[in-house]
GROMACS .gro file of C-alpha atoms in nm:
model
  380
    1LEU     CA    1  -6.847 -14.077  13.670
    2ALA     CA    2  -6.518 -13.927  13.598
    3ALA     CA    3  -6.341 -13.818  13.264
    4VAL     CA    4  -5.999 -13.677  13.185
    5VAL     CA    5  -6.051 -13.498  12.860
    6CYS     CA    6  -5.707 -13.391  12.707
    7GLY     CA    7  -5.706 -13.397  12.351
    8SER     CA    8  -5.856 -13.260  12.053
    9GLY     CA    9  -5.959 -13.356  11.712
   10ALA     CA   10  -6.258 -13.390  11.511
   11TRP     CA   11  -6.463 -13.720  11.381
   12SER     CA   12  -6.537 -13.744  11.019
   13ALA     CA   13  -6.899 -13.783  11.081
   14GLU     CA   14  -6.908 -13.432  11.252
   15ALA     CA   15  -6.731 -13.255  10.970
   16GLY     CA   16  -6.930 -12.954  10.837
   17ARG     CA   17  -7.160 -12.982  11.179
   18TYR     CA   18  -6.937 -12.913  11.482
   19PRO     CA   19  -6.881 -12.550  11.543
   20LYS     CA   20  -6.636 -12.379  11.362
   21PHE     CA   21  -6.533 -11.980  11.367
   22GLU     CA   22  -6.281 -11.721  11.222
   23ILE     CA   23  -6.190 -11.394  11.391
   24ASP     CA   24  -6.372 -11.105  11.295
   25PRO     CA   25  -6.126 -10.826  11.361
   26SER     CA   26  -6.326 -10.529  11.250
   27TRP     CA   27  -6.583 -10.579  11.553
   28PRO     CA   28  -6.678 -10.382  11.753
   29LYS     CA   29  -6.713 -10.047  11.656
   30GLN     CA   30  -6.518  -9.746  11.813
   31LEU     CA   31  -6.708  -9.634  12.122
   32PRO     CA   32  -6.869  -9.283  12.083
   33ASN     CA   33  -6.764  -8.954  12.260
   34ASN     CA   34  -6.384  -9.061  12.333
   35MET     CA   35  -6.499  -9.352  12.570
   36ILE     CA   36  -6.267  -9.625  12.706
   37TYR     CA   37  -6.333  -9.908  12.917
   38GLY     CA   38  -6.168 -10.121  13.126
   39ASP     CA   39  -6.135 -10.507  13.210
   40PRO     CA   40  -6.475 -10.636  13.037
   41ALA     CA   41  -6.526 -10.884  13.315
   42GLY     CA   42  -6.874 -11.045  13.198
   43VAL     CA   43  -7.070 -11.072  12.872
   44ALA     CA   44  -7.414 -11.170  12.792
   45VAL     CA   45  -7.638 -11.220  12.492
   46ASP     CA   46  -8.013 -11.088  12.500
   47ALA     CA   47  -8.298 -11.203  12.307
   48LYS     CA   48  -8.257 -10.942  12.071
   49ASP     CA   49  -7.869 -11.066  11.995
   50HIS     CA   50  -7.727 -10.735  12.151
   51VAL     CA   51  -7.403 -10.780  12.356
   52TRP     CA   52  -7.379 -10.653  12.695
   53ILE     CA   53  -7.024 -10.623  12.850
   54TYR     CA   54  -6.965 -10.573  13.206
   55THR     CA   55  -6.657 -10.372  13.278
   56ARG     CA   56  -6.418 -10.265  13.550
   57GLN     CA   57  -6.416  -9.849  13.533
   58ARG     CA   58  -6.138  -9.866  13.834
   59SER     CA   59  -5.892 -10.085  13.609
   60VAL     CA   60  -5.855  -9.835  13.319
   61ASN     CA   61  -5.512  -9.663  13.333
   62PRO     CA   62  -5.526  -9.320  13.461
   63GLU     CA   63  -5.262  -9.208  13.184
   64PHE     CA   64  -5.542  -9.287  12.923
   65LEU     CA   65  -5.803  -9.056  13.075
   66GLY     CA   66  -5.661  -8.706  12.957
   67LEU     CA   67  -6.003  -8.573  12.915
   68THR     CA   68  -6.123  -8.631  13.284
   69LYS     CA   69  -5.853  -8.398  13.401
   70THR     CA   70  -5.891  -8.015  13.462
   71PRO     CA   71  -5.760  -7.875  13.220
   72PRO     CA   72  -5.766  -8.193  13.002
   73THR     CA   73  -5.411  -8.325  12.904
   74SER     CA   74  -5.507  -8.506  12.598
   75VAL     CA   75  -5.773  -8.528  12.332
   76CYS     CA   76  -5.903  -8.882  12.477
   77CYS     CA   77  -6.043  -9.032  12.701
   78THR     CA   78  -6.313  -9.024  12.945
   79TYR     CA   79  -6.452  -9.372  13.103
   80ALA     CA   80  -6.716  -9.567  12.941
   81PRO     CA   81  -6.995  -9.677  13.175
   82SER     CA   82  -6.950 -10.015  13.337
   83VAL     CA   83  -7.258 -10.154  13.175
   84ILE     CA   84  -7.272 -10.154  12.781
   85GLU     CA   85  -7.480 -10.268  12.516
   86LEU     CA   86  -7.372 -10.321  12.179
   87ASP     CA   87  -7.597 -10.420  11.893
   88ASN     CA   88  -7.493 -10.729  11.681
   89ASP     CA   89  -7.259 -10.520  11.417
   90GLY     CA   90  -7.091 -10.387  11.748
   91ASN     CA   91  -7.238 -10.051  11.745
   92TYR     CA   92  -7.273  -9.859  12.093
   93ILE     CA   93  -7.669  -9.846  12.209
   94GLN     CA   94  -7.639  -9.715  12.543
   95GLY     CA   95  -7.434  -9.755  12.845
   96TRP     CA   96  -7.517  -9.708  13.253
   97GLY     CA   97  -7.339  -9.772  13.588
   98GLY     CA   98  -6.982  -9.785  13.785
   99PRO     CA   99  -6.888  -9.597  14.039
  100PHE     CA  100  -6.773  -9.303  13.812
  101THR     CA  101  -7.085  -9.290  13.597
  102PRO     CA  102  -7.349  -9.403  13.850
  103THR     CA  103  -7.728  -9.434  13.780
  104ALA     CA  104  -7.988  -9.186  13.867
  105ASP     CA  105  -8.133  -9.425  14.149
  106ALA     CA  106  -7.741  -9.502  14.261
  107ALA     CA  107  -7.832  -9.459  14.648
  108LYS     CA  108  -8.050  -9.720  14.631
  109TYR     CA  109  -7.758  -9.996  14.591
  110GLU     CA  110  -7.410 -10.075  14.653
  111TRP     CA  111  -7.191 -10.073  14.357
  112PRO     CA  112  -6.947 -10.372  14.402
  113GLU     CA  113  -6.551 -10.304  14.422
  114GLY     CA  114  -6.501 -10.543  14.161
  115GLU     CA  115  -6.721 -10.609  13.856
  116HIS     CA  116  -6.761 -10.995  13.766
  117GLY     CA  117  -7.041 -11.125  13.583
  118ILE     CA  118  -7.380 -11.039  13.371
  119THR     CA  119  -7.661 -11.189  13.236
  120VAL     CA  120  -7.986 -11.055  13.084
  121ASP     CA  121  -8.294 -11.294  13.161
  122TYR     CA  122  -8.604 -11.365  12.992
  123LYS     CA  123  -8.750 -11.092  13.131
  124ASP     CA  124  -8.510 -10.846  13.000
  125ASN     CA  125  -8.342 -10.781  13.346
  126VAL     CA  126  -7.973 -10.720  13.366
  127TRP     CA  127  -7.794 -10.902  13.658
  128LEU     CA  128  -7.448 -10.807  13.802
  129CYS     CA  129  -7.262 -10.918  14.086
  130GLY     CA  130  -6.892 -10.834  14.239
  131TYR     CA  131  -6.636 -11.077  14.338
  132VAL     CA  132  -6.371 -10.826  14.523
  133LYS     CA  133  -6.266 -10.932  14.905
  134ASN     CA  134  -6.198 -10.585  15.075
  135ALA     CA  135  -6.035 -10.698  15.402
  136GLU     CA  136  -5.923 -10.350  15.501
  137ALA     CA  137  -6.280 -10.189  15.449
  138LYS     CA  138  -6.458 -10.522  15.570
  139LYS     CA  139  -6.674 -10.464  15.245
  140ASP     CA  140  -6.646 -10.790  15.040
  141ASP     CA  141  -6.871 -10.807  14.732
  142ASN     CA  142  -7.103 -11.051  14.883
  143SER     CA  143  -7.403 -10.941  14.615
  144CYS     CA  144  -7.609 -10.929  14.320
  145LEU     CA  145  -7.779 -10.650  14.142
  146LYS     CA  146  -8.056 -10.660  13.954
  147PHE     CA  147  -8.154 -10.403  13.700
  148THR     CA  148  -8.387 -10.309  13.396
  149ARG     CA  149  -8.233 -10.288  13.091
  150ASP     CA  150  -8.227  -9.923  13.078
  151GLY     CA  151  -8.045  -9.936  13.406
  152LYS     CA  152  -8.340  -9.872  13.635
  153PHE     CA  153  -8.237 -10.071  13.994
  154VAL     CA  154  -8.479 -10.341  14.092
  155LYS     CA  155  -8.338 -10.529  14.391
  156GLN     CA  156  -8.015 -10.622  14.550
  157LEU     CA  157  -7.958 -11.001  14.683
  158GLY     CA  158  -7.692 -11.003  14.966
  159LYS     CA  159  -7.478 -10.724  15.112
  160PRO     CA  160  -7.144 -10.605  15.128
  161GLY     CA  161  -6.955 -10.745  15.437
  162PRO     CA  162  -6.764 -11.029  15.542
  163ARG     CA  163  -6.916 -11.379  15.423
  164LYS     CA  164  -7.056 -11.624  15.642
  165GLY     CA  165  -6.968 -11.946  15.477
  166ASP     CA  166  -7.093 -12.199  15.260
  167GLN     CA  167  -7.369 -12.315  15.552
  168ASP     CA  168  -7.525 -11.964  15.553
  169THR     CA  169  -7.829 -11.901  15.336
  170SER     CA  170  -7.852 -11.540  15.381
  171GLN     CA  171  -7.530 -11.387  15.270
  172LEU     CA  172  -7.322 -11.476  14.948
  173GLY     CA  173  -6.953 -11.541  14.903
  174GLN     CA  174  -6.766 -11.309  14.667
  175PRO     CA  175  -7.027 -11.456  14.384
  176ALA     CA  176  -6.853 -11.469  14.038
  177ASP     CA  177  -7.124 -11.580  13.795
  178PHE     CA  178  -7.535 -11.646  13.778
  179TRP     CA  179  -7.796 -11.826  13.536
  180VAL     CA  180  -8.181 -11.739  13.554
  181ASP     CA  181  -8.408 -12.063  13.459
  182GLU     CA  182  -8.683 -11.954  13.271
  183THR     CA  183  -8.883 -12.244  13.343
  184THR     CA  184  -8.877 -12.222  13.741
  185ASN     CA  185  -8.776 -11.876  13.745
  186GLU     CA  186  -8.490 -11.972  14.011
  187LEU     CA  187  -8.166 -11.784  14.009
  188TYR     CA  188  -7.851 -12.008  14.022
  189VAL     CA  189  -7.554 -11.836  14.140
  190ALA     CA  190  -7.225 -11.939  14.146
  191ASP     CA  191  -7.062 -11.878  14.463
  192GLY     CA  192  -6.751 -11.832  14.400
  193TYR     CA  193  -6.469 -11.630  14.505
  194GLY     CA  194  -6.509 -11.669  14.855
  195ASN     CA  195  -6.752 -11.941  14.902
  196HIS     CA  196  -6.752 -12.306  14.734
  197ARG     CA  197  -7.081 -12.353  14.600
  198ILE     CA  198  -7.389 -12.346  14.395
  199ILE     CA  199  -7.696 -12.174  14.553
  200VAL     CA  200  -8.048 -12.122  14.451
  201PHE     CA  201  -8.296 -11.844  14.482
  202ASP     CA  202  -8.650 -11.722  14.361
  203ALA     CA  203  -8.523 -11.508  14.105
  204THR     CA  204  -8.836 -11.234  14.220
  205THR     CA  205  -8.819 -11.271  14.572
  206PHE     CA  206  -8.506 -11.383  14.641
  207ALA     CA  207  -8.627 -11.651  14.865
  208TYR     CA  208  -8.360 -11.920  14.938
  209LYS     CA  209  -8.440 -12.249  14.757
  210ARG     CA  210  -8.119 -12.482  14.799
  211HIS     CA  211  -7.744 -12.521  14.761
  212TRP     CA  212  -7.486 -12.793  14.700
  213GLY     CA  213  -7.091 -12.820  14.652
  214ALA     CA  214  -6.912 -13.060  14.456
  215TYR     CA  215  -7.065 -13.381  14.360
  216GLY     CA  216  -7.400 -13.261  14.501
  217LYS     CA  217  -7.267 -13.284  14.841
  218THR     CA  218  -7.291 -13.022  15.134
  219PRO     CA  219  -7.028 -12.813  15.150
  220GLU     CA  220  -6.744 -12.862  15.385
  221ALA     CA  221  -6.779 -12.613  15.705
  222GLU     CA  222  -6.515 -12.398  15.755
  223ALA     CA  223  -6.356 -12.288  16.106
  224ASN     CA  224  -6.345 -11.944  16.019
  225PRO     CA  225  -6.536 -11.858  15.720
  226SER     CA  226  -6.491 -11.458  15.775
  227SER     CA  227  -6.134 -11.472  15.788
  228ASN     CA  228  -5.924 -11.328  15.520
  229ASP     CA  229  -5.835 -11.673  15.358
  230PRO     CA  230  -6.141 -11.782  15.167
  231GLY     CA  231  -6.073 -12.105  15.190
  232GLY     CA  232  -6.051 -12.374  14.919
  233HIS     CA  233  -5.730 -12.591  14.858
  234THR     CA  234  -5.394 -12.599  14.648
  235TYR     CA  235  -5.466 -12.783  14.356
  236ASP     CA  236  -5.199 -13.068  14.300
  237PRO     CA  237  -5.221 -13.210  13.961
  238ASN     CA  238  -5.073 -13.544  14.129
  239GLY     CA  239  -5.272 -13.564  14.396
  240PRO     CA  240  -5.637 -13.733  14.433
  241ILE     CA  241  -5.914 -13.601  14.254
  242PRO     CA  242  -6.054 -13.317  14.485
  243GLN     CA  243  -6.374 -13.359  14.637
  244THR     CA  244  -6.465 -13.010  14.691
  245PHE     CA  245  -6.469 -12.708  14.482
  246ASN     CA  246  -6.202 -12.453  14.470
  247ASN     CA  247  -6.193 -12.095  14.442
  248PRO     CA  248  -6.332 -11.961  14.237
  249VAL     CA  249  -6.634 -12.133  14.109
  250HIS     CA  250  -6.630 -11.960  13.816
  251CYS     CA  251  -6.955 -11.990  13.625
  252VAL     CA  252  -7.310 -12.168  13.591
  253LYS     CA  253  -7.527 -12.250  13.300
  254ILE     CA  254  -7.848 -12.451  13.253
  255ALA     CA  255  -7.896 -12.613  12.933
  256LEU     CA  256  -8.231 -12.670  12.773
  257ASP     CA  257  -8.253 -13.031  12.870
  258GLY     CA  258  -8.219 -12.914  13.239
  259LEU     CA  259  -7.840 -12.984  13.302
  260VAL     CA  260  -7.641 -12.734  13.517
  261TYR     CA  261  -7.291 -12.693  13.406
  262VAL     CA  262  -7.041 -12.554  13.663
  263CYS     CA  263  -6.711 -12.432  13.610
  264ASP     CA  264  -6.467 -12.552  13.878
  265ARG     CA  265  -6.195 -12.301  13.776
  266THR     CA  266  -5.919 -12.401  13.947
  267ASN     CA  267  -5.998 -12.796  13.995
  268ASN     CA  268  -5.961 -12.767  13.604
  269ARG     CA  269  -6.282 -12.934  13.562
  270MET     CA  270  -6.657 -12.885  13.450
  271GLN     CA  271  -6.897 -13.046  13.689
  272ILE     CA  272  -7.250 -13.116  13.556
  273PHE     CA  273  -7.588 -13.172  13.766
  274HIS     CA  274  -7.935 -13.187  13.762
  275LYS     CA  275  -8.137 -12.895  13.918
  276ASP     CA  276  -8.166 -13.058  14.229
  277GLY     CA  277  -7.814 -13.063  14.280
  278SER     CA  278  -7.756 -13.444  14.214
  279PHE     CA  279  -7.399 -13.513  14.047
  280VAL     CA  280  -7.421 -13.627  13.716
  281LYS     CA  281  -7.059 -13.644  13.561
  282GLU     CA  282  -6.736 -13.419  13.553
  283TYR     CA  283  -6.452 -13.385  13.264
  284PHE     CA  284  -6.133 -13.244  13.348
  285TYR     CA  285  -5.920 -13.040  13.118
  286ARG     CA  286  -5.560 -12.968  13.089
  287PRO     CA  287  -5.525 -13.138  13.443
  288GLU     CA  288  -5.157 -13.023  13.457
  289THR     CA  289  -5.247 -12.648  13.469
  290LEU     CA  290  -5.176 -12.485  13.777
  291ALA     CA  291  -5.338 -12.138  13.680
  292GLY     CA  292  -5.699 -12.335  13.618
  293SER     CA  293  -5.833 -12.409  13.286
  294VAL     CA  294  -6.216 -12.407  13.285
  295TRP     CA  295  -6.301 -12.040  13.322
  296ASP     CA  296  -6.644 -12.004  13.145
  297LEU     CA  297  -6.858 -12.190  12.915
  298TYR     CA  298  -7.160 -12.160  12.686
  299LEU     CA  299  -7.390 -12.379  12.557
  300TRP     CA  300  -7.413 -12.417  12.132
  301PRO     CA  301  -7.790 -12.264  11.991
  302ASP     CA  302  -7.870 -12.559  11.795
  303LYS     CA  303  -8.180 -12.733  11.908
  304GLU     CA  304  -8.000 -13.019  12.039
  305GLN     CA  305  -7.704 -12.774  12.223
  306SER     CA  306  -7.508 -13.054  12.077
  307HIS     CA  307  -7.165 -12.879  12.169
  308LEU     CA  308  -7.041 -12.604  12.400
  309VAL     CA  309  -6.798 -12.345  12.380
  310MET     CA  310  -6.527 -12.310  12.683
  311VAL     CA  311  -6.270 -12.040  12.770
  312ASP     CA  312  -5.961 -12.099  12.954
  313GLY     CA  313  -5.765 -11.792  13.066
  314GLY     CA  314  -5.485 -11.976  13.230
  315ASN     CA  315  -5.369 -12.125  12.889
  316ASN     CA  316  -5.537 -11.847  12.676
  317GLU     CA  317  -5.764 -12.111  12.469
  318MET     CA  318  -6.099 -12.138  12.367
  319ARG     CA  319  -6.249 -12.496  12.307
  320VAL     CA  320  -6.524 -12.645  12.146
  321ILE     CA  321  -6.649 -12.954  12.316
  322ARG     CA  322  -6.882 -13.225  12.192
  323ARG     CA  323  -7.143 -13.213  12.487
  324ILE     CA  324  -7.245 -13.593  12.498
  325ASP     CA  325  -6.908 -13.701  12.611
  326GLY     CA  326  -6.711 -13.374  12.718
  327GLN     CA  327  -6.455 -13.450  12.416
  328ILE     CA  328  -6.250 -13.169  12.270
  329ILE     CA  329  -6.351 -13.120  11.936
  330SER     CA  330  -6.145 -12.812  11.823
  331GLN     CA  331  -5.928 -12.549  11.980
  332TYR     CA  332  -5.878 -12.166  11.910
  333GLY     CA  333  -5.641 -11.900  12.020
  334ARG     CA  334  -5.302 -11.888  12.199
  335PHE     CA  335  -5.122 -11.586  12.429
  336GLY     CA  336  -5.111 -11.280  12.288
  337ARG     CA  337  -5.248 -10.945  12.177
  338GLN     CA  338  -5.323 -11.007  11.807
  339ALA     CA  339  -5.665 -11.078  11.674
  340GLY     CA  340  -5.771 -11.443  11.763
  341GLN     CA  341  -5.521 -11.451  12.040
  342PHE     CA  342  -5.591 -11.390  12.414
  343PHE     CA  343  -5.470 -11.222  12.719
  344GLY     CA  344  -5.650 -11.350  13.001
  345VAL     CA  345  -5.982 -11.476  12.834
  346HIS     CA  346  -6.241 -11.439  13.085
  347ASN     CA  347  -6.585 -11.505  12.982
  348ILE     CA  348  -6.814 -11.617  12.668
  349ALA     CA  349  -7.152 -11.553  12.496
  350ILE     CA  350  -7.284 -11.713  12.200
  351ASP     CA  351  -7.572 -11.552  11.958
  352LYS     CA  352  -7.850 -11.742  11.801
  353PHE     CA  353  -7.627 -11.743  11.482
  354GLY     CA  354  -7.339 -11.923  11.637
  355ASN     CA  355  -7.117 -11.581  11.669
  356VAL     CA  356  -6.907 -11.598  11.988
  357PHE     CA  357  -6.820 -11.303  12.182
  358THR     CA  358  -6.475 -11.346  12.433
  359THR     CA  359  -6.396 -11.092  12.701
  360GLU     CA  360  -6.032 -11.051  12.825
  361VAL     CA  361  -5.928 -10.926  13.168
  362TYR     CA  362  -5.566 -10.850  13.284
  363GLU     CA  363  -5.398 -10.650  12.980
  364GLY     CA  364  -5.617 -10.778  12.729
  365LYS     CA  365  -5.915 -10.524  12.813
  366ARG     CA  366  -6.116 -10.615  12.481
  367ILE     CA  367  -6.407 -10.802  12.320
  368GLN     CA  368  -6.387 -11.010  12.060
  369ARG     CA  369  -6.609 -11.165  11.764
  370TRP     CA  370  -6.578 -11.512  11.666
  371LYS     CA  371  -6.776 -11.535  11.318
  372SER     CA  372  -6.958 -11.871  11.289
  373LEU     CA  373  -6.883 -12.062  10.993
  374THR     CA  374  -7.161 -12.336  11.062
  375PRO     CA  375  -7.523 -12.309  10.982
  376ILE     CA  376  -7.729 -12.347  11.300
  377VAL     CA  377  -8.042 -12.538  11.327
  378PHE     CA  378  -8.209 -12.350  11.581
  379ALA     CA  379  -8.346 -12.428  11.860
  380PRO     CA  380  -8.722 -12.405  11.899
   0.00000   0.00000   0.00000
């Protein structure tokens, strides 16, 4: 079942019930100690409704780092840690990790070249991954890292090096996102910028469980999976519906009813599965888009998870989508630098009150909070 959803609008029966927001330009607070962060390439909300962002220290403009020079060239700034925890009011709680602020046990793991994706699981573990392909150094980011919330290293899944393709279960291929299923303690990985699949592991032992591609099919074999070309295909808005995931497979989220939502970013679609990988349906958004329209999504925290909110970094939009039929209910944002606009909107998370947190990469380099105007009937 395929559905193309291009329009927007609200039904009168949903007036006052569907998610509505206003931008909060006072959030977050300024970081302490003259710290500055680069691209925030991931955002998560934990059980305390604290907000976690995963940033790219290497993306900070050197001209902004006067305090790191000897002697200092300006009164600001210095690197913020790559992993930052904020309270719900936007105050800095703690930070750790990154190439320039390594943790005390950094010798035990390999920090990624390109940070991408963060989640905090039901056991309070913080998961990170990397997505960069470094052909020259032959050190692709084909791994995910698991930490305690205070930055103590727990375990590494995969390792840097050439990927081995969608048929291999021992190595990842530039993963973009992940989600831990509390009911089964399974880790679902959107794998990703090199591979073209969802792959599932035990979240404690990292034992392989299963994987699948678009429509729940076994991904197609590649002639040379370790080549510089990560595979995928050129999206053609006038061509047939793509039968495989494209690069990147950019997000994976699991609803309380067990449905698995996958962002097939540059195919401009969201595909939905059961946990065993069997295909349910798909929805296309802005199918004419050539830069990808489905970058990340998050489920609304009412007891039915009646809606989801999607971000689109190709068109710099945020969409409220009715989950039962994929229909766009409302849209927010446009390209720009002002509060409530986007420059490379990349990730999204939602707290239990319905407040939305969006991150921007490229020249955006910020996190914004969209304050919920809709009362929540909380999930049990």
